[in-house]
mmCIF file of C-alpha atoms in Angstrom:
data_model
loop_
_atom_site.group_PDB
_atom_site.id
_atom_site.type_symbol
_atom_site.label_atom_id
_atom_site.label_comp_id
_atom_site.label_asym_id
_atom_site.label_seq_id
_atom_site.Cartn_x
_atom_site.Cartn_y
_atom_site.Cartn_z
ATOM 1 C CA MET A 1 86.962 53.705 29.845
ATOM 2 C CA GLY A 2 88.824 57.028 30.147
ATOM 3 C CA THR A 3 92.131 58.789 29.486
ATOM 4 C CA VAL A 4 94.861 59.771 31.948
ATOM 5 C CA GLU A 5 97.782 61.856 30.574
ATOM 6 C CA GLY A 6 96.994 60.755 27.039
ATOM 7 C CA LYS A 7 96.716 57.061 27.889
ATOM 8 C CA THR A 8 93.575 55.060 27.569
ATOM 9 C CA VAL A 9 92.617 53.179 30.724
ATOM 10 C CA LEU A 10 89.722 50.961 31.561
ATOM 11 C CA SER A 11 87.446 52.209 34.336
ATOM 12 C CA THR A 12 86.728 49.723 37.079
ATOM 13 C CA PRO A 13 83.053 49.305 37.929
ATOM 14 C CA SER A 14 82.147 50.021 41.531
ATOM 15 C CA ASP A 15 81.144 47.267 43.915
ATOM 16 C CA ASP A 16 77.574 48.559 43.788
ATOM 17 C CA HIS A 17 77.356 47.375 40.197
ATOM 18 C CA TYR A 18 77.687 43.751 41.308
ATOM 19 C CA GLN A 19 75.405 44.013 44.332
ATOM 20 C CA PRO A 20 71.830 42.784 44.065
ATOM 21 C CA VAL A 21 69.049 45.327 43.738
ATOM 22 C CA TRP A 22 67.785 44.746 47.267
ATOM 23 C CA ALA A 23 71.270 45.433 48.717
ATOM 24 C CA ARG A 24 71.651 48.686 46.789
ATOM 25 C CA LYS A 25 68.155 49.755 47.882
ATOM 26 C CA LYS A 26 68.921 48.949 51.532
ATOM 27 C CA LYS A 27 72.125 50.984 51.370
ATOM 28 C CA ARG A 28 70.248 54.012 50.016
ATOM 29 C CA GLN A 29 67.596 53.631 52.714
ATOM 30 C CA GLY A 30 70.317 53.431 55.370
ATOM 31 C CA GLY A 31 71.692 56.806 54.263
ATOM 32 C CA LEU A 32 68.254 58.381 54.387
ATOM 33 C CA GLY A 33 67.591 56.777 57.760
ATOM 34 C CA GLY A 34 70.776 58.306 59.185
ATOM 35 C CA LEU A 35 69.778 61.722 57.916
ATOM 36 C CA PHE A 36 66.280 61.326 59.360
ATOM 37 C CA ALA A 37 67.723 60.257 62.735
ATOM 38 C CA ASN A 38 69.990 63.323 62.790
ATOM 39 C CA LEU A 39 67.037 65.574 62.038
ATOM 40 C CA ILE A 40 65.050 64.041 64.909
ATOM 41 C CA LEU A 41 68.010 64.479 67.263
ATOM 42 C CA PHE A 42 68.396 68.112 66.217
ATOM 43 C CA ALA A 43 64.663 68.750 66.726
ATOM 44 C CA VAL A 44 64.753 67.178 70.201
ATOM 45 C CA LEU A 45 67.816 69.223 71.161
ATOM 46 C CA ALA A 46 66.187 72.435 69.906
ATOM 47 C CA ALA A 47 63.009 71.637 71.864
ATOM 48 C CA VAL A 48 64.999 71.060 75.075
ATOM 49 C CA ILE A 49 66.861 74.356 74.659
ATOM 50 C CA ALA A 50 63.610 76.198 73.946
ATOM 51 C CA PHE A 51 61.968 74.526 76.959
ATOM 52 C CA PHE A 52 64.580 75.849 79.392
ATOM 53 C CA ALA A 53 65.080 79.204 77.669
ATOM 54 C CA ALA A 54 61.355 80.049 77.537
ATOM 55 C CA PRO A 55 61.250 82.033 80.851
ATOM 56 C CA ALA A 56 64.176 84.198 79.730
ATOM 57 C CA VAL A 57 62.444 84.748 76.391
ATOM 58 C CA ALA A 58 59.322 85.844 78.284
ATOM 59 C CA PHE A 59 61.391 88.296 80.365
ATOM 60 C CA PHE A 60 62.917 89.941 77.314
ATOM 61 C CA GLY A 61 59.511 89.876 75.650
ATOM 62 C CA ILE A 62 58.107 91.932 78.540
ATOM 63 C CA ARG A 63 60.994 94.388 78.301
ATOM 64 C CA SER A 64 60.522 94.778 74.550
ATOM 65 C CA ALA A 65 56.719 95.076 74.767
ATOM 66 C CA ALA A 66 56.996 97.637 77.575
ATOM 67 C CA GLU A 67 59.491 99.724 75.628
ATOM 68 C CA SER A 68 57.141 99.657 72.631
ATOM 69 C CA SER A 69 54.032 100.346 74.783
ATOM 70 C CA ASP A 70 52.572 97.126 73.375
ATOM 71 C CA VAL A 71 49.671 96.672 75.790
ATOM 72 C CA ALA A 72 48.377 93.545 74.015
ATOM 73 C CA GLY A 73 51.824 91.952 74.161
ATOM 74 C CA LEU A 74 52.125 92.714 77.870
ATOM 75 C CA ALA A 75 48.701 91.165 78.488
ATOM 76 C CA ARG A 76 49.895 87.913 76.901
ATOM 77 C CA LEU A 77 53.051 87.806 79.013
ATOM 78 C CA ILE A 78 51.814 89.097 82.401
ATOM 79 C CA ASP A 79 49.137 87.815 84.770
ATOM 80 C CA PHE A 80 48.173 91.301 85.951
ATOM 81 C CA PRO A 81 45.799 90.216 88.777
ATOM 82 C CA ALA A 82 48.519 87.971 90.245
ATOM 83 C CA VAL A 83 51.184 90.669 89.946
ATOM 84 C CA ARG A 84 48.883 93.224 91.608
ATOM 85 C CA GLN A 85 48.306 90.769 94.445
ATOM 86 C CA SER A 86 52.053 90.318 94.827
ATOM 87 C CA LEU A 87 52.775 94.057 94.955
ATOM 88 C CA ARG A 88 50.116 95.208 97.438
ATOM 89 C CA PRO A 89 51.644 93.741 100.634
ATOM 90 C CA GLN A 90 55.087 94.989 99.605
ATOM 91 C CA LEU A 91 53.826 98.534 99.209
ATOM 92 C CA ASP A 92 51.646 98.858 102.313
ATOM 93 C CA GLY A 93 53.875 96.777 104.593
ATOM 94 C CA ASN A 94 51.019 94.420 105.505
ATOM 95 C CA PRO A 95 51.746 90.807 104.443
ATOM 96 C CA ALA A 96 48.200 89.811 105.411
ATOM 97 C CA ALA A 97 46.885 91.951 102.586
ATOM 98 C CA SER A 98 47.706 89.164 100.138
ATOM 99 C CA ALA A 99 45.766 86.533 102.107
ATOM 100 C CA PRO A 100 42.185 85.719 101.106
ATOM 101 C CA ALA A 101 39.615 87.518 103.211
ATOM 102 C CA PRO A 102 37.860 85.212 105.707
ATOM 103 C CA THR A 103 34.176 84.635 105.168
ATOM 104 C CA PHE A 104 31.657 85.495 107.900
ATOM 105 C CA LEU A 105 30.909 81.798 108.476
ATOM 106 C CA GLU A 106 34.595 80.839 108.799
ATOM 107 C CA ASP A 107 35.657 83.722 111.042
ATOM 108 C CA PRO A 108 32.897 86.203 111.945
ATOM 109 C CA ILE A 109 35.115 88.365 114.160
ATOM 110 C CA GLY A 110 37.972 88.387 111.661
ATOM 111 C CA ALA A 111 35.659 89.261 108.786
ATOM 112 C CA VAL A 112 34.184 92.207 110.709
ATOM 113 C CA ARG A 113 37.615 93.385 111.824
ATOM 114 C CA ARG A 114 38.877 93.286 108.271
ATOM 115 C CA GLN A 115 35.941 95.356 107.052
ATOM 116 C CA ILE A 116 36.639 97.975 109.732
ATOM 117 C CA GLU A 117 40.343 98.043 108.862
ATOM 118 C CA GLN A 118 39.563 98.575 105.209
ATOM 119 C CA VAL A 119 37.338 101.556 106.038
ATOM 120 C CA THR A 120 39.694 103.212 108.534
ATOM 121 C CA ALA A 121 43.014 102.363 106.898
ATOM 122 C CA PRO A 122 44.924 105.120 105.070
ATOM 123 C CA PRO A 123 44.921 105.000 101.260
ATOM 124 C CA ALA A 124 47.061 102.183 99.964
ATOM 125 C CA PRO A 125 49.960 102.950 97.621
ATOM 126 C CA ASP A 126 49.051 102.999 93.970
ATOM 127 C CA VAL A 127 49.869 99.533 92.630
ATOM 128 C CA GLU A 128 48.962 100.577 89.091
ATOM 129 C CA ALA A 129 51.922 102.966 89.079
ATOM 130 C CA TYR A 130 54.150 99.894 88.741
ATOM 131 C CA LEU A 131 52.131 98.359 85.911
ATOM 132 C CA THR A 132 52.336 101.016 83.212
ATOM 133 C CA PRO A 133 54.535 100.190 80.212
ATOM 134 C CA ALA A 134 57.106 102.773 81.334
ATOM 135 C CA ALA A 135 57.208 101.358 84.878
ATOM 136 C CA LEU A 136 57.406 97.744 83.675
ATOM 137 C CA ALA A 137 60.303 98.629 81.383
ATOM 138 C CA ALA A 138 62.017 100.303 84.341
ATOM 139 C CA LEU A 139 61.417 97.239 86.536
ATOM 140 C CA THR A 140 63.120 94.994 83.969
ATOM 141 C CA ARG A 141 66.094 97.353 84.136
ATOM 142 C CA GLY A 142 66.411 96.993 87.898
ATOM 143 C CA GLU A 143 64.999 100.368 88.950
ATOM 144 C CA GLY A 144 62.999 98.663 91.704
ATOM 145 C CA ARG A 145 60.660 100.880 93.706
ATOM 146 C CA TYR A 146 61.690 103.949 91.707
ATOM 147 C CA ALA A 147 60.022 102.411 88.651
ATOM 148 C CA SER A 148 56.719 103.845 89.895
ATOM 149 C CA GLN A 149 58.036 107.340 89.141
ATOM 150 C CA ARG A 150 58.441 106.556 85.469
ATOM 151 C CA THR A 151 55.880 108.491 83.476
ATOM 152 C CA GLY A 152 55.403 109.153 79.814
ATOM 153 C CA ALA A 153 57.337 107.128 77.279
ATOM 154 C CA ALA A 154 59.085 103.967 78.418
ATOM 155 C CA PRO A 155 62.884 103.895 78.390
ATOM 156 C CA THR A 156 64.225 102.319 75.218
ATOM 157 C CA SER A 157 67.158 100.021 74.530
ATOM 158 C CA ALA A 158 69.142 103.023 73.330
ATOM 159 C CA ASP A 159 69.105 104.458 76.858
ATOM 160 C CA THR A 160 71.294 101.693 78.271
ATOM 161 C CA PRO A 161 74.154 99.661 76.768
ATOM 162 C CA LEU A 162 73.137 96.163 75.602
ATOM 163 C CA GLY A 163 69.470 97.043 76.079
ATOM 164 C CA GLY A 164 69.632 97.055 79.875
ATOM 165 C CA PRO A 165 71.077 94.787 82.565
ATOM 166 C CA MET A 166 70.953 91.060 81.956
ATOM 167 C CA PRO A 167 68.685 89.013 84.250
ATOM 168 C CA ARG A 168 70.299 86.424 86.510
ATOM 169 C CA PRO A 169 68.614 83.049 87.096
ATOM 170 C CA VAL A 170 67.639 82.616 90.742
ATOM 171 C CA TYR A 171 65.501 79.484 90.499
ATOM 172 C CA TRP A 172 64.615 77.210 87.595
ATOM 173 C CA GLY A 173 61.940 74.539 87.904
ATOM 174 C CA MET A 174 59.574 72.660 85.664
ATOM 175 C CA ASN A 175 56.640 74.993 86.311
ATOM 176 C CA ARG A 176 58.160 78.051 87.994
ATOM 177 C CA ALA A 177 61.249 80.139 87.373
ATOM 178 C CA ARG A 178 62.705 83.253 88.974
ATOM 179 C CA MET A 179 65.122 85.830 87.590
ATOM 180 C CA SER A 180 66.558 88.898 89.238
ATOM 181 C CA VAL A 181 67.883 92.196 87.946
ATOM 182 C CA THR A 182 70.277 94.132 90.174
ATOM 183 C CA ASP A 183 70.751 97.888 90.153
ATOM 184 C CA GLU A 184 74.043 99.697 90.655
ATOM 185 C CA GLY A 185 73.573 99.660 94.423
ATOM 186 C CA GLY A 186 73.108 95.883 94.559
ATOM 187 C CA SER A 187 69.343 95.910 95.171
ATOM 188 C CA ALA A 188 67.580 93.131 93.273
ATOM 189 C CA THR A 189 64.138 93.058 91.690
ATOM 190 C CA VAL A 190 62.947 89.451 91.345
ATOM 191 C CA PHE A 191 60.572 88.288 88.611
ATOM 192 C CA THR A 192 58.683 85.009 89.047
ATOM 193 C CA PHE A 193 57.291 83.262 85.984
ATOM 194 C CA GLU A 194 54.823 80.394 85.904
ATOM 195 C CA ARG A 195 54.327 77.908 83.095
ATOM 196 C CA THR A 196 51.057 78.178 81.177
ATOM 197 C CA GLY A 197 51.967 75.860 78.284
ATOM 198 C CA PRO A 198 54.837 73.708 76.951
ATOM 199 C CA PHE A 199 56.818 76.798 75.925
ATOM 200 C CA GLU A 200 54.640 79.565 77.376
ATOM 201 C CA TRP A 201 55.327 81.394 80.648
ATOM 202 C CA LYS A 202 53.640 84.334 82.373
ATOM 203 C CA LEU A 203 54.902 86.784 84.954
ATOM 204 C CA VAL A 204 52.959 86.175 88.195
ATOM 205 C CA HIS A 205 55.039 87.904 90.889
ATOM 206 C CA VAL A 206 57.385 90.878 91.178
ATOM 207 C CA GLY A 207 59.580 91.070 94.257
ATOM 208 C CA LEU A 208 60.644 94.653 94.917
ATOM 209 C CA PRO A 209 63.853 95.523 96.783
ATOM 210 C CA ASP A 210 63.559 96.170 100.510
ATOM 211 C CA GLY A 211 62.643 99.669 101.581
ATOM 212 C CA ALA A 212 59.764 102.092 101.362
ATOM 213 C CA ALA A 213 58.211 103.224 98.128
ATOM 214 C CA PRO A 214 59.584 106.661 97.128
ATOM 215 C CA ALA A 215 57.238 109.601 97.351
ATOM 216 C CA PRO A 216 55.764 110.631 93.991
#
C-alpha cells in the first residue's frame, strides 16, 4: 500500500512473491552465474592481451632499467651471453665467429687453424661497450653502432619526446619476437626476444645497422 498525489493505492506484489522457493533461488544463481562468466571472459581476454604484449613490455622494461642503471633489472630481462654472441660477428665482420669451435676429434685441421687465427688475429672490437646501461639505453633509442660511444649516465626519457622512438614489430611468434627501432637516417636496430615463461621474455639478439663500428 502507498500514496500517489494524496491518493491511497494498493501495491501489487511482484511475480517473485508467487514463485516457489526453488525458482527464486535458481533466478538468483543465474544472475551470479552470468557475472561469474563475465569475469572469466574478462580474465581470459586480459591474459591474451598480456601474452602478446609481453615482448613489448620487456623492451620498455630494458629501456627503463637502462636509464635507471638498474643492473639487476637488466639481468632479468637480457640473456647477456647470447647477446654477446650475437654482437661479436657483427663487430669483427666474421660470421664464423658465432659458430661453435670444432673439437680436435671432429675437425683436427680446423681446430688447429682456429687456434692460430685466435692468436694472430687483431684485437676484436669491445662487445662490452654495447652492454653498459648507457649503451643499452642508446640502443633502445635507435642509436645503433654509435651506442658504444655512450659513457657515463644513460640518456633519460626527458632527453627525447615520448621517452624515445617507439619500437616497430618485425616478427611475432609463439616463442620468438623481433622489434626494430629506426634512427633519423632510416637505419634500424633489431631486438630479438625469446620466451622464457608464459609471460616472460628475454633479449637474446641485437641486430646492429649495417656499417663499421665508429672509432672510440
